[in-house]
C-alpha cells in the first residue's frame, strides 16, 4: 500500500486491508497468518503500526496471537441443524446471530417438475421467495422457495425476514405442517450462488431440496444452498 489517507490513521486503513486478506486465507483453508515482518514489508510501515492493525483484528475475533508461534486465523465451528424432526429442523432458522435478507419475492410461472408437488397446472403462476441468511454478517444460506400464490402474496416483507415458513403457516394461516421430505447432496456452486455467498465459483456447497406438507397436500417446495465450509447437518439414528 503506497498511499494513505492522511485523515485516517494508517493502522485503521491497514486493518481494512487485512480483513480482506484474512477472508481470502480463511476460504483457502489456511490457518497461520502472515508474520509481522512480512506485513511490514508489504505495507511499508513501522512495526508499531502493524501491531496496532493486527490488534484490531484480534479484538474483532478474526485473528489470535500465540506466543512463540505467530498469528493465526480464528476458525469458527460450523453451524449445524438437527434434521431428525420438523420442530428441530426449523430451529435452524433461529440460530443465534442469524440475520435474513429478502432477495426476491413475486409471481412466476411454476417451474417444470414442481406442478404436481404444488397441485397446479403447467405454466400456472406460483409465488417465489428467495432469502439470504447470514451469520455474523457472513452469507451462509440461500433459500429459494415456491408456494401457492394465495399464501405468498399475503406475507409481508417484514414477515419474510423475521419468520420461518413453519411459523407463518401455523400462526398466519392456521395450518400445521404435518410432513416434510428432505434430500441433501454435495454440488458445486454456480456463478450466481458463488456471487451471493461470496465464495469461488465451483466451490462445494450443500444443496438441500425440501417439500413441506399439510393434511391437504404440499404447500411449499424448493431448495437451499449452504456454504459447505460453514454448515453441517445432524440426525440421530435409532433401532426403535
Short mmCIF file of C-alpha atoms in Angstrom, two decimals:
data_model
loop_
_atom_site.label_atom_id
_atom_site.label_comp_id
_atom_site.label_asym_id
_atom_site.label_seq_id
_atom_site.Cartn_x
_atom_site.Cartn_y
_atom_site.Cartn_z
CA UNK A 1 0.00 0.00 0.00
CA UNK A 2 1.80 3.08 -1.24
CA UNK A 3 -0.73 5.80 -0.48
CA UNK A 4 -2.61 6.50 2.73
CA UNK A 5 -5.45 8.85 3.52
CA UNK A 6 -3.92 11.45 5.82
CA UNK A 7 -7.26 11.91 7.61
CA UNK A 8 -7.47 8.26 8.72
CA UNK A 9 -4.84 6.58 10.94
CA UNK A 10 -2.59 4.26 8.95
CA UNK A 11 -3.27 1.28 11.19
CA UNK A 12 -7.03 1.64 10.57
CA UNK A 13 -6.51 1.64 6.79
CA UNK A 14 -4.20 -1.37 7.05
CA UNK A 15 -6.71 -3.20 9.26
CA UNK A 16 -9.31 -2.79 6.48
CA UNK A 17 -6.92 -4.44 4.02
CA UNK A 18 -6.07 -7.20 6.48
CA UNK A 19 -9.75 -8.14 6.85
CA UNK A 20 -9.85 -8.92 3.14
CA UNK A 21 -6.62 -10.90 3.44
CA UNK A 22 -8.00 -12.90 6.38
CA UNK A 23 -11.19 -13.67 4.43
CA UNK A 24 -9.23 -14.91 1.41
CA UNK A 25 -6.92 -17.08 3.52
CA UNK A 26 -9.89 -18.44 5.51
CA UNK A 27 -11.64 -19.54 2.31
CA UNK A 28 -8.43 -21.21 1.13
CA UNK A 29 -8.29 -23.20 4.37
CA UNK A 30 -5.11 -21.53 5.65
CA UNK A 31 -4.59 -21.27 9.39
CA UNK A 32 -1.37 -19.33 10.01
CA UNK A 33 -1.49 -15.65 9.17
CA UNK A 34 1.35 -13.53 7.79
CA UNK A 35 4.09 -12.59 10.25
CA UNK A 36 4.62 -9.01 11.41
CA UNK A 37 7.85 -8.85 9.39
CA UNK A 38 6.01 -9.89 6.23
CA UNK A 39 3.31 -7.28 6.84
CA UNK A 40 5.89 -4.55 7.49
CA UNK A 41 7.42 -5.20 4.07
CA UNK A 42 4.01 -5.46 2.42
CA UNK A 43 2.67 -2.16 3.75
CA UNK A 44 5.99 -0.31 4.21
CA UNK A 45 5.15 0.96 7.70
CA UNK A 46 6.60 0.65 11.19
CA UNK A 47 6.29 -2.40 13.42
CA UNK A 48 4.13 -0.41 15.84
CA UNK A 49 1.64 0.42 13.08
CA UNK A 50 1.39 -3.24 12.03
CA UNK A 51 0.90 -4.35 15.62
CA UNK A 52 -1.89 -1.83 16.05
CA UNK A 53 -3.60 -3.02 12.84
CA UNK A 54 -3.33 -6.70 13.76
CA UNK A 55 -4.61 -5.96 17.26
CA UNK A 56 -7.78 -4.51 15.75
CA UNK A 57 -8.50 -7.88 14.09
CA UNK A 58 -7.56 -9.74 17.27
CA UNK A 59 -10.14 -7.71 19.20
CA UNK A 60 -12.70 -8.44 16.47
CA UNK A 61 -12.09 -12.17 16.91
CA UNK A 62 -10.68 -12.69 13.40
CA UNK A 63 -7.07 -13.36 14.49
CA UNK A 64 -5.32 -14.70 17.55
CA UNK A 65 -1.73 -14.33 18.77
CA UNK A 66 0.07 -17.42 20.07
CA UNK A 67 3.26 -16.56 21.92
CA UNK A 68 6.32 -18.08 20.28
CA UNK A 69 4.31 -19.41 17.31
CA UNK A 70 2.82 -16.43 15.49
CA UNK A 71 -0.56 -15.11 14.40
CA UNK A 72 -3.40 -17.44 13.41
CA UNK A 73 -6.78 -17.14 11.73
CA UNK A 74 -9.67 -17.94 14.03
CA UNK A 75 -11.71 -20.75 12.50
CA UNK A 76 -15.27 -20.85 13.74
CA UNK A 77 -17.17 -24.07 14.38
CA UNK A 78 -19.59 -24.99 11.61
CA UNK A 79 -23.22 -24.12 12.22
CA UNK A 80 -25.38 -27.21 12.48
CA UNK A 81 -29.04 -28.15 12.20
CA UNK A 82 -30.78 -31.21 13.59
CA UNK A 83 -32.97 -32.74 10.88
CA UNK A 84 -34.46 -35.62 12.86
CA UNK A 85 -37.86 -33.91 13.36
CA UNK A 86 -39.70 -30.97 11.80
CA UNK A 87 -39.64 -28.95 15.03
CA UNK A 88 -35.86 -29.28 15.49
CA UNK A 89 -35.31 -28.77 11.76
CA UNK A 90 -36.96 -25.35 11.85
CA UNK A 91 -34.88 -24.22 14.81
CA UNK A 92 -32.10 -23.69 12.25
CA UNK A 93 -33.98 -20.58 11.16
CA UNK A 94 -33.48 -19.01 14.58
CA UNK A 95 -29.82 -19.76 15.21
CA UNK A 96 -28.00 -17.13 17.26
CA UNK A 97 -26.56 -14.20 15.28
CA UNK A 98 -28.54 -15.06 12.13
CA UNK A 99 -29.96 -12.24 10.04
CA UNK A 100 -32.07 -12.52 6.90
CA UNK A 101 -32.21 -10.52 3.67
CA UNK A 102 -35.10 -10.79 1.23
CA UNK A 103 -33.57 -11.18 -2.24
CA UNK A 104 -36.75 -11.67 -4.26
CA UNK A 105 -40.48 -12.18 -3.95
CA UNK A 106 -43.06 -12.34 -6.70
CA UNK A 107 -45.28 -14.38 -9.00
CA UNK A 108 -43.61 -16.64 -11.56
CA UNK A 109 -44.76 -19.48 -13.83
CA UNK A 110 -44.44 -22.72 -11.90
CA UNK A 111 -41.05 -24.28 -12.74
CA UNK A 112 -41.27 -27.51 -14.68
CA UNK A 113 -41.37 -30.52 -12.42
CA UNK A 114 -42.96 -28.72 -9.46
CA UNK A 115 -46.56 -28.63 -10.77
CA UNK A 116 -47.57 -31.97 -9.27
CA UNK A 117 -45.98 -31.14 -5.93
CA UNK A 118 -47.93 -27.90 -5.55
CA UNK A 119 -51.08 -29.20 -7.26
CA UNK A 120 -51.13 -26.56 -10.03
CA UNK A 121 -51.42 -26.69 -13.82
CA UNK A 122 -48.33 -26.38 -16.06
CA UNK A 123 -47.49 -22.69 -16.51
CA UNK A 124 -49.81 -21.59 -13.70
CA UNK A 125 -48.42 -18.83 -11.54
CA UNK A 126 -46.97 -19.64 -8.13
CA UNK A 127 -45.11 -17.47 -5.65
CA UNK A 128 -41.31 -17.48 -5.47
CA UNK A 129 -39.41 -16.30 -2.40
CA UNK A 130 -35.62 -16.10 -2.29
CA UNK A 131 -33.95 -15.26 1.03
CA UNK A 132 -30.33 -14.98 2.15
CA UNK A 133 -29.39 -15.97 5.69
CA UNK A 134 -26.23 -14.54 7.23
CA UNK A 135 -24.33 -15.44 10.40
CA UNK A 136 -22.45 -12.51 11.94
CA UNK A 137 -22.65 -10.77 8.56
CA UNK A 138 -21.28 -13.75 6.58
CA UNK A 139 -23.63 -15.15 3.88
CA UNK A 140 -24.34 -18.78 4.80
CA UNK A 141 -27.56 -19.97 3.12
CA UNK A 142 -29.65 -19.08 0.08
CA UNK A 143 -33.26 -20.27 0.45
CA UNK A 144 -35.29 -20.48 -2.78
CA UNK A 145 -38.92 -21.42 -2.17
CA UNK A 146 -42.10 -21.84 -4.19
CA UNK A 147 -45.54 -21.77 -2.60
CA UNK A 148 -49.10 -21.22 -3.70
CA UNK A 149 -49.76 -17.70 -4.89
CA UNK A 150 -52.61 -17.07 -2.42
CA UNK A 151 -50.26 -17.59 0.52
CA UNK A 152 -47.16 -15.88 -0.86
CA UNK A 153 -48.94 -12.62 -1.62
CA UNK A 154 -50.35 -12.29 1.91
CA UNK A 155 -46.97 -12.48 3.67
CA UNK A 156 -45.27 -9.11 4.21
CA UNK A 157 -41.61 -8.26 3.62
CA UNK A 158 -41.13 -7.94 7.38
CA UNK A 159 -42.60 -11.41 7.99
CA UNK A 160 -40.42 -12.96 5.29
CA UNK A 161 -37.22 -11.82 7.00
CA UNK A 162 -38.41 -12.46 10.55
CA UNK A 163 -40.08 -15.88 10.50
CA UNK A 164 -39.67 -19.40 9.17
CA UNK A 165 -42.36 -20.76 6.86
CA UNK A 166 -43.35 -23.19 9.62
CA UNK A 167 -44.17 -20.23 11.87
CA UNK A 168 -46.02 -18.39 9.10
CA UNK A 169 -48.19 -21.31 8.07
CA UNK A 170 -49.06 -22.15 11.66
CA UNK A 171 -49.64 -18.65 13.03
CA UNK A 172 -50.73 -16.65 10.00
CA UNK A 173 -52.70 -19.26 8.07
CA UNK A 174 -53.56 -21.65 10.94
CA UNK A 175 -52.10 -24.59 9.01
CA UNK A 176 -49.84 -27.01 10.86
CA UNK A 177 -47.16 -28.74 8.81
CA UNK A 178 -47.54 -32.50 9.14
CA UNK A 179 -44.75 -33.91 6.99
CA UNK A 180 -41.51 -32.92 5.30
CA UNK A 181 -39.27 -34.57 2.75
CA UNK A 182 -35.62 -33.53 2.56
CA UNK A 183 -32.87 -34.52 0.15
CA UNK A 184 -29.27 -33.32 0.56
CA UNK A 185 -26.42 -33.60 -1.91
CA UNK A 186 -23.00 -32.06 -2.42
CA UNK A 187 -22.75 -29.94 -5.57
CA UNK A 188 -20.53 -27.19 -6.95
CA UNK A 189 -21.57 -23.55 -6.72
CA UNK A 190 -22.63 -21.93 -9.97
CA UNK A 191 -21.79 -18.32 -10.78
CA UNK A 192 -24.94 -16.83 -9.22
CA UNK A 193 -24.73 -18.80 -5.96
CA UNK A 194 -20.98 -18.18 -5.65
CA UNK A 195 -21.53 -14.43 -6.06
CA UNK A 196 -24.26 -14.25 -3.41
CA UNK A 197 -22.43 -16.43 -0.87
CA UNK A 198 -19.07 -14.75 -1.51
CA UNK A 199 -17.30 -17.98 -2.45
CA UNK A 200 -15.40 -19.15 -5.51
CA UNK A 201 -17.36 -20.47 -8.46
CA UNK A 202 -17.12 -24.26 -8.34
CA UNK A 203 -16.66 -24.35 -4.55
CA UNK A 204 -18.50 -27.22 -2.79
CA UNK A 205 -21.91 -26.43 -1.31
CA UNK A 206 -24.67 -28.45 0.34
CA UNK A 207 -27.80 -28.43 -1.83
CA UNK A 208 -30.93 -29.29 0.13
CA UNK A 209 -34.30 -29.75 -1.57
CA UNK A 210 -37.38 -29.76 0.64
CA UNK A 211 -41.13 -30.38 0.36
CA UNK A 212 -43.42 -29.41 3.23
CA UNK A 213 -46.95 -30.72 3.55
CA UNK A 214 -50.17 -30.17 5.46
CA UNK A 215 -53.13 -32.55 5.58
CA UNK A 216 -54.42 -31.34 2.22
CA UNK A 217 -51.13 -31.70 0.34
CA UNK A 218 -47.83 -29.94 -0.38
CA UNK A 219 -47.81 -26.21 0.35
CA UNK A 220 -44.12 -25.45 -0.09
CA UNK A 221 -41.26 -26.75 -2.20
CA UNK A 222 -37.82 -25.52 -3.20
CA UNK A 223 -34.16 -25.78 -2.31
CA UNK A 224 -31.45 -24.21 -0.19
CA UNK A 225 -27.76 -23.75 -0.98
CA UNK A 226 -25.43 -23.88 2.04
CA UNK A 227 -21.77 -22.97 2.22
CA UNK A 228 -20.05 -26.33 2.65
CA UNK A 229 -17.29 -24.84 4.80
CA UNK A 230 -19.70 -23.24 7.27
CA UNK A 231 -22.58 -25.64 7.76
CA UNK A 232 -23.34 -29.24 8.71
CA UNK A 233 -26.37 -31.41 9.48
CA UNK A 234 -27.02 -33.82 12.33
CA UNK A 235 -29.53 -36.64 12.59
CA UNK A 236 -29.97 -39.25 15.31
CA UNK A 237 -30.45 -42.87 14.26
CA UNK A 238 -32.42 -45.34 16.33
CA UNK A 239 -33.35 -49.04 16.11
CA UNK A 240 -36.80 -48.30 17.56
#
